[in-house]
Amino acid sequence: MAASGSTAPAGKPGRRLRIPLSLKFATVMVLMAVLLLSLGGAAALWWAYSSAERNAFATQQQKAELLAERIGSVLAELQGQLAWTARPAWKNAGIDQQRADFSRMLQQFPVITELFYIDARGLEQLKVSRSAPDSVASRISHANEARFTETVSAKAWFGPAYVRNGAELWTTVGLAHPDGGVTVAEFNLAFVAELVNAAGQEDATAFVVDTAGRLIAHPAKSAIAGDGDLSALPQVAAAIAAPGSGTLASALTDDGAPALAAFVEVPGAGWRVLAETPKSAALAPFHTLAWQSALAAAAGLL
C-alpha cells in the first residue's frame, strides 16, 4: 500500500506536432517572395507616381511659361512705345508731332483704341481715339481717376479688366513721365483670348487672371457673361499669393475634379497664366503600371 502523502505516477507526455522541414522551408520562401514582391511593387509604384506627377507639372509649367512669354512680349512692345512719350524730346516736340505719334501708335497696334496725354495736374492735354474725334487741350480733369493716380504712384500701371460696349473686355495701361504727367492707353484684350485658345489641348486648360483673380481670358469661361471672379479656386489663390511661378497639386478643374496646375506671372503686368490638367489624365501612366504590378505580384505568388 502506498505511503500516506505519496503521489500517483505522472501520465505520459502528449505527442508534439512535428512540421515537416520541407513545409517550413516552403513557408519561409513564400514569405520572402511576398516581402520582396511587396517592396519591389511599392518602390515601382512610388517611382511611377512621382514620375507621372513631375512630367505633368513640367508640361503645364512649360505651357504656362510659353503663354506668359507671348502675352508679355505684346505688352512689352506696347510699353516700349509708350515710353517714347515720356522722354523730354517728345514733351518738347509740340502738339502736332505728339498727335502724329499717337496716330502712328494706333496704326501699329490694332489692340489700342485710345491714347491720352495727361499733364502733372491731371488735366487732359491730348486724346487720340479710333472711335471718337481727337481732342487737343480739352483740360478735362482726370486728377481723381485711377488711370492718373495709380500710374503716378506705380510709374507703370495695368488697370483691372472691364467690359466695354457690352461685349468686349478691355484694360488700361499707364506710364508716368518724369515731370509727373502720364500717358494712358486703353486697349482690347481680345489678343489674350486668341493666345489662350491657341494654347488649349484636349486634356489641359490654360487661362489668364489679373492680380485679384479676375478673369482675363479662358477657353470655356467669359468674364462678360459673369464668370469673372476665379479667386476662390485653389490654384488661382496660390498664384495670386506667390509672385513668379509655381505648381499646385491640389488644384480643381471647372467641374470640381482634382487637377495638377502650374502658374507663371506675366512680366510687367502682374497677371497670372495658369495651366492645369486633370489628375486622372496626368496620372494615367501610374494607373497602368499599378495594374501591371498587381498582375506581376499575383503571378509571382502563384
Coordinates of C-alpha atoms in Angstrom, one line a residue:
M1 CA 0.0 0.0 0.0
A2 CA 1.3 3.4 -0.9
A3 CA 2.5 5.6 2.0
S4 CA 0.3 8.5 3.1
G5 CA 1.1 11.7 1.1
S6 CA 2.6 9.9 -1.8
T7 CA 1.5 11.0 -5.4
A8 CA 0.5 8.9 -8.3
P9 CA 2.9 8.4 -11.2
A10 CA 2.7 11.2 -13.8
G11 CA 1.0 10.4 -17.1
K12 CA 2.8 10.1 -20.4
P13 CA 3.5 13.5 -22.1
G14 CA 1.3 14.4 -25.1
R15 CA 2.8 14.0 -28.6
R16 CA 4.1 17.3 -30.1
L17 CA 3.1 18.1 -33.7
R18 CA 6.1 18.0 -35.9
I19 CA 6.0 20.2 -39.1
P20 CA 8.0 18.7 -41.9
L21 CA 11.2 20.6 -42.8
S22 CA 10.1 20.9 -46.4
L23 CA 6.9 22.8 -45.3
K24 CA 8.9 25.1 -43.1
F25 CA 11.2 25.8 -46.0
A26 CA 8.3 26.5 -48.4
T27 CA 6.6 28.8 -45.9
V28 CA 9.8 30.9 -45.4
M29 CA 10.3 31.1 -49.2
V30 CA 6.7 32.2 -49.8
L31 CA 7.0 34.9 -47.1
M32 CA 10.3 36.1 -48.5
A33 CA 8.7 36.2 -52.0
V34 CA 5.7 38.1 -50.7
L35 CA 8.0 40.6 -48.9
L36 CA 10.3 41.1 -51.9
L37 CA 7.4 41.5 -54.3
S38 CA 5.7 43.9 -52.0
L39 CA 8.8 46.1 -51.6
G40 CA 9.5 46.0 -55.3
G41 CA 6.0 46.8 -56.2
A42 CA 5.8 49.6 -53.7
A43 CA 9.0 51.1 -55.0
A44 CA 7.9 50.8 -58.6
L45 CA 4.5 52.4 -57.8
W46 CA 6.1 55.3 -55.9
W47 CA 8.6 55.9 -58.7
A48 CA 5.8 55.8 -61.3
Y49 CA 3.6 58.2 -59.3
S50 CA 6.4 60.7 -58.8
S51 CA 7.5 60.5 -62.4
A52 CA 3.9 61.0 -63.7
E53 CA 3.4 64.0 -61.4
R54 CA 6.8 65.5 -62.3
N55 CA 6.1 65.1 -66.0
A56 CA 2.6 66.6 -65.7
F57 CA 4.0 69.6 -63.7
A58 CA 6.8 70.1 -66.2
T59 CA 4.4 70.1 -69.2
Q60 CA 2.0 72.5 -67.6
Q61 CA 4.8 74.8 -66.4
Q62 CA 6.2 74.9 -69.9
K63 CA 2.8 75.7 -71.4
A64 CA 2.2 78.5 -68.8
E65 CA 5.7 80.0 -69.4
L66 CA 5.3 80.0 -73.2
L67 CA 1.9 81.6 -73.0
A68 CA 3.1 84.2 -70.4
E69 CA 6.1 85.0 -72.7
R70 CA 3.8 85.6 -75.7
I71 CA 1.5 87.8 -73.8
G72 CA 4.4 89.6 -72.1
S73 CA 6.1 90.3 -75.5
V74 CA 3.0 92.2 -76.7
L75 CA 2.7 94.2 -73.6
A76 CA 6.4 95.0 -73.6
E77 CA 6.2 96.3 -77.1
L78 CA 3.3 98.4 -76.1
Q79 CA 5.1 99.8 -73.1
G80 CA 8.1 100.5 -75.2
Q81 CA 6.1 102.7 -77.5
L82 CA 4.5 104.5 -74.5
A83 CA 8.0 105.0 -73.0
W84 CA 8.9 107.1 -76.0
T85 CA 6.3 109.7 -74.9
A86 CA 7.9 110.0 -71.5
R87 CA 11.2 111.4 -73.0
P88 CA 11.9 115.1 -72.9
A89 CA 12.2 115.1 -76.7
W90 CA 8.6 114.1 -77.1
K91 CA 7.5 116.6 -74.5
N92 CA 9.2 119.4 -76.4
A93 CA 8.1 118.2 -79.9
G94 CA 4.9 120.2 -80.0
I95 CA 1.2 119.1 -80.0
D96 CA 1.1 118.4 -83.8
Q97 CA 4.1 115.9 -83.5
Q98 CA 2.6 114.4 -80.4
R99 CA -0.7 113.9 -82.1
A100 CA 1.1 112.3 -85.1
D101 CA 3.0 109.9 -82.8
F102 CA -0.3 108.9 -81.1
S103 CA -1.9 108.3 -84.5
R104 CA 1.1 106.2 -85.6
M105 CA 0.8 104.1 -82.5
L106 CA -2.9 103.4 -83.2
Q107 CA -1.9 102.2 -86.7
Q108 CA 0.9 99.9 -85.4
F109 CA -1.1 98.4 -82.5
P110 CA -4.7 97.5 -83.6
V111 CA -5.4 96.5 -80.0
I112 CA -5.2 100.1 -78.8
T113 CA -8.3 102.2 -79.2
E114 CA -7.5 105.4 -77.3
L115 CA -4.4 107.3 -76.2
F116 CA -4.2 110.1 -73.6
Y117 CA -1.6 112.5 -72.5
I118 CA -2.4 113.9 -69.1
D119 CA -0.2 116.6 -67.5
A120 CA 1.1 116.7 -63.9
R121 CA -2.0 118.4 -62.7
G122 CA -4.2 115.7 -64.0
L123 CA -5.6 117.7 -66.9
E124 CA -6.0 116.1 -70.3
Q125 CA -3.8 117.7 -73.0
L126 CA -4.2 115.3 -75.8
K127 CA -6.6 112.4 -76.8
V128 CA -6.4 110.4 -80.0
S129 CA -9.1 107.8 -80.5
R130 CA -10.3 105.3 -83.1
S131 CA -14.0 105.8 -82.3
A132 CA -14.2 109.5 -81.4
P133 CA -12.8 112.8 -82.7
D134 CA -9.3 113.7 -81.5
S135 CA -9.2 116.2 -78.6
V136 CA -6.4 118.8 -78.1
A137 CA -6.0 120.7 -74.8
S138 CA -9.5 119.8 -73.5
R139 CA -8.2 120.2 -70.0
I140 CA -10.7 117.6 -68.7
S141 CA -9.6 116.7 -65.2
H142 CA -8.5 113.1 -64.6
A143 CA -6.8 114.0 -61.3
N144 CA -9.0 111.7 -59.2
E145 CA -9.2 108.8 -61.6
A146 CA -7.2 105.6 -61.1
R147 CA -5.6 105.9 -64.6
F148 CA -3.8 109.0 -63.3
T149 CA -3.3 108.5 -59.5
E150 CA -2.3 104.8 -59.8
T151 CA 0.0 105.5 -62.7
V152 CA 1.7 108.3 -60.9
S153 CA 2.1 106.1 -57.8
A154 CA 3.3 102.9 -59.5
K155 CA 5.1 104.6 -62.5
A156 CA 3.8 101.8 -64.7
W157 CA 0.2 100.6 -64.1
F158 CA -2.1 97.9 -65.5
G159 CA -5.6 98.5 -64.6
P160 CA -8.3 95.9 -64.0
A161 CA -10.2 94.4 -66.9
Y162 CA -13.6 95.9 -67.7
V163 CA -16.4 95.3 -70.1
R164 CA -16.8 97.8 -72.9
N165 CA -19.6 98.0 -75.5
G166 CA -21.3 95.2 -73.7
A167 CA -19.3 92.5 -75.5
E168 CA -15.6 93.3 -75.3
L169 CA -13.0 93.1 -72.5
W170 CA -10.6 96.0 -72.1
T171 CA -8.0 97.2 -69.8
T172 CA -5.9 100.4 -69.2
V173 CA -2.2 100.8 -69.1
G174 CA -0.5 103.9 -67.9
L175 CA 3.1 105.1 -67.9
A176 CA 4.3 108.0 -65.7
H177 CA 6.5 110.8 -67.0
P178 CA 9.4 112.3 -65.1
D179 CA 7.6 115.6 -64.7
G180 CA 4.5 114.0 -63.2
G181 CA 2.4 113.7 -66.3
V182 CA 1.2 110.3 -67.7
T183 CA 0.5 108.6 -71.0
V184 CA -2.5 106.3 -70.8
A185 CA -3.7 103.7 -73.4
E186 CA -7.0 101.8 -73.5
F187 CA -6.7 98.5 -75.3
N188 CA -8.7 95.4 -76.2
L189 CA -7.9 92.1 -74.5
A190 CA -9.1 90.0 -77.4
F191 CA -5.5 89.2 -78.3
V192 CA -5.0 87.5 -74.9
A193 CA -8.1 85.3 -75.6
E194 CA -6.7 84.4 -79.0
L195 CA -3.4 83.3 -77.5
V196 CA -5.2 81.3 -74.8
N197 CA -7.4 79.5 -77.3
A198 CA -4.4 78.6 -79.4
A199 CA -2.6 77.1 -76.4
G200 CA -5.5 74.8 -75.4
Q201 CA -5.3 71.0 -75.6
E202 CA -7.8 68.2 -75.2
D203 CA -6.6 67.1 -71.7
A204 CA -5.4 70.5 -70.4
T205 CA -6.6 74.1 -69.9
A206 CA -4.8 77.4 -69.8
F207 CA -6.2 80.7 -68.7
V208 CA -5.2 84.2 -67.5
V209 CA -6.3 86.2 -64.5
D210 CA -5.3 89.6 -63.1
T211 CA -3.7 90.3 -59.7
A212 CA -7.0 90.0 -57.9
G213 CA -8.0 86.7 -59.6
R214 CA -10.4 88.3 -62.0
L215 CA -10.7 86.5 -65.3
I216 CA -9.0 88.0 -68.4
A217 CA -9.1 85.0 -70.8
H218 CA -10.4 81.4 -70.6
P219 CA -11.2 78.9 -73.3
A220 CA -14.5 77.9 -71.6
K221 CA -15.5 80.9 -69.5
S222 CA -16.3 84.5 -70.2
A223 CA -15.9 87.5 -67.9
I224 CA -18.5 89.3 -69.9
A225 CA -21.0 86.5 -69.0
G226 CA -20.4 86.8 -65.3
D227 CA -17.6 84.2 -64.8
G228 CA -15.1 86.9 -63.9
D229 CA -14.1 86.0 -60.3
L230 CA -11.9 82.9 -60.1
S231 CA -10.1 83.9 -56.9
A232 CA -11.8 81.0 -54.9
L233 CA -10.1 78.3 -57.0
P234 CA -7.1 76.9 -55.0
Q235 CA -4.7 77.3 -58.0
V236 CA -5.7 80.9 -58.6
A237 CA -5.4 81.8 -54.9
A238 CA -1.9 80.2 -54.8
A239 CA -0.9 82.0 -57.9
I240 CA -2.0 85.4 -56.5
A241 CA -0.2 84.8 -53.2
A242 CA 3.1 83.7 -54.8
P243 CA 4.8 86.0 -57.3
G244 CA 6.9 84.4 -60.0
S245 CA 6.0 80.8 -60.8
G246 CA 5.0 77.6 -59.0
T247 CA 2.9 74.5 -59.1
L248 CA 0.0 73.1 -57.1
A249 CA -1.1 69.5 -56.6
S250 CA -4.4 70.3 -55.0
A251 CA -6.0 72.3 -57.9
L252 CA -9.5 71.8 -59.1
T253 CA -10.9 71.8 -62.6
D254 CA -14.1 73.7 -63.7
D255 CA -16.3 70.8 -62.7
G256 CA -14.5 70.3 -59.3
A257 CA -12.3 67.3 -60.2
P258 CA -8.8 67.1 -58.8
A259 CA -6.1 68.6 -61.0
L260 CA -2.4 69.5 -61.2
A261 CA -1.7 73.1 -62.1
A262 CA 1.3 75.4 -62.8
F263 CA 1.3 79.2 -62.8
V264 CA 3.6 81.9 -64.2
E265 CA 3.5 85.7 -63.7
V266 CA 3.3 87.8 -66.9
P267 CA 6.3 90.1 -66.7
G268 CA 5.4 93.7 -66.1
A269 CA 1.6 93.3 -65.9
G270 CA 1.4 91.1 -62.8
W271 CA -1.2 88.9 -64.5
R272 CA -1.0 85.2 -63.8
V273 CA -1.1 82.5 -66.5
L274 CA -2.3 79.1 -65.2
A275 CA -2.1 75.8 -67.0
E276 CA -3.8 72.7 -65.5
T277 CA -4.7 69.1 -66.3
P278 CA -7.0 66.6 -64.5
K279 CA -5.2 64.2 -62.3
S280 CA -6.9 61.3 -64.0
A281 CA -5.2 62.2 -67.2
A282 CA -1.9 63.2 -65.7
L283 CA -1.6 60.0 -63.7
A284 CA -2.7 57.6 -66.4
P285 CA 0.8 56.1 -66.7
F286 CA 0.8 55.4 -63.0
H287 CA -2.6 53.7 -63.1
T288 CA -1.4 51.5 -66.0
L289 CA 1.8 50.5 -64.0
A290 CA -0.3 49.8 -60.9
W291 CA -2.4 47.2 -62.8
Q292 CA 0.7 45.7 -64.3
S293 CA 2.4 45.5 -60.9
A294 CA -0.7 43.8 -59.4
L295 CA -0.7 41.2 -62.1
A296 CA 3.0 40.6 -61.8
A297 CA 2.6 40.2 -58.0
A298 CA -0.2 37.7 -58.4
A299 CA 1.8 35.7 -61.0
G300 CA 4.9 35.8 -58.7
L301 CA 2.9 34.4 -55.8
L302 CA 1.5 31.6 -57.9

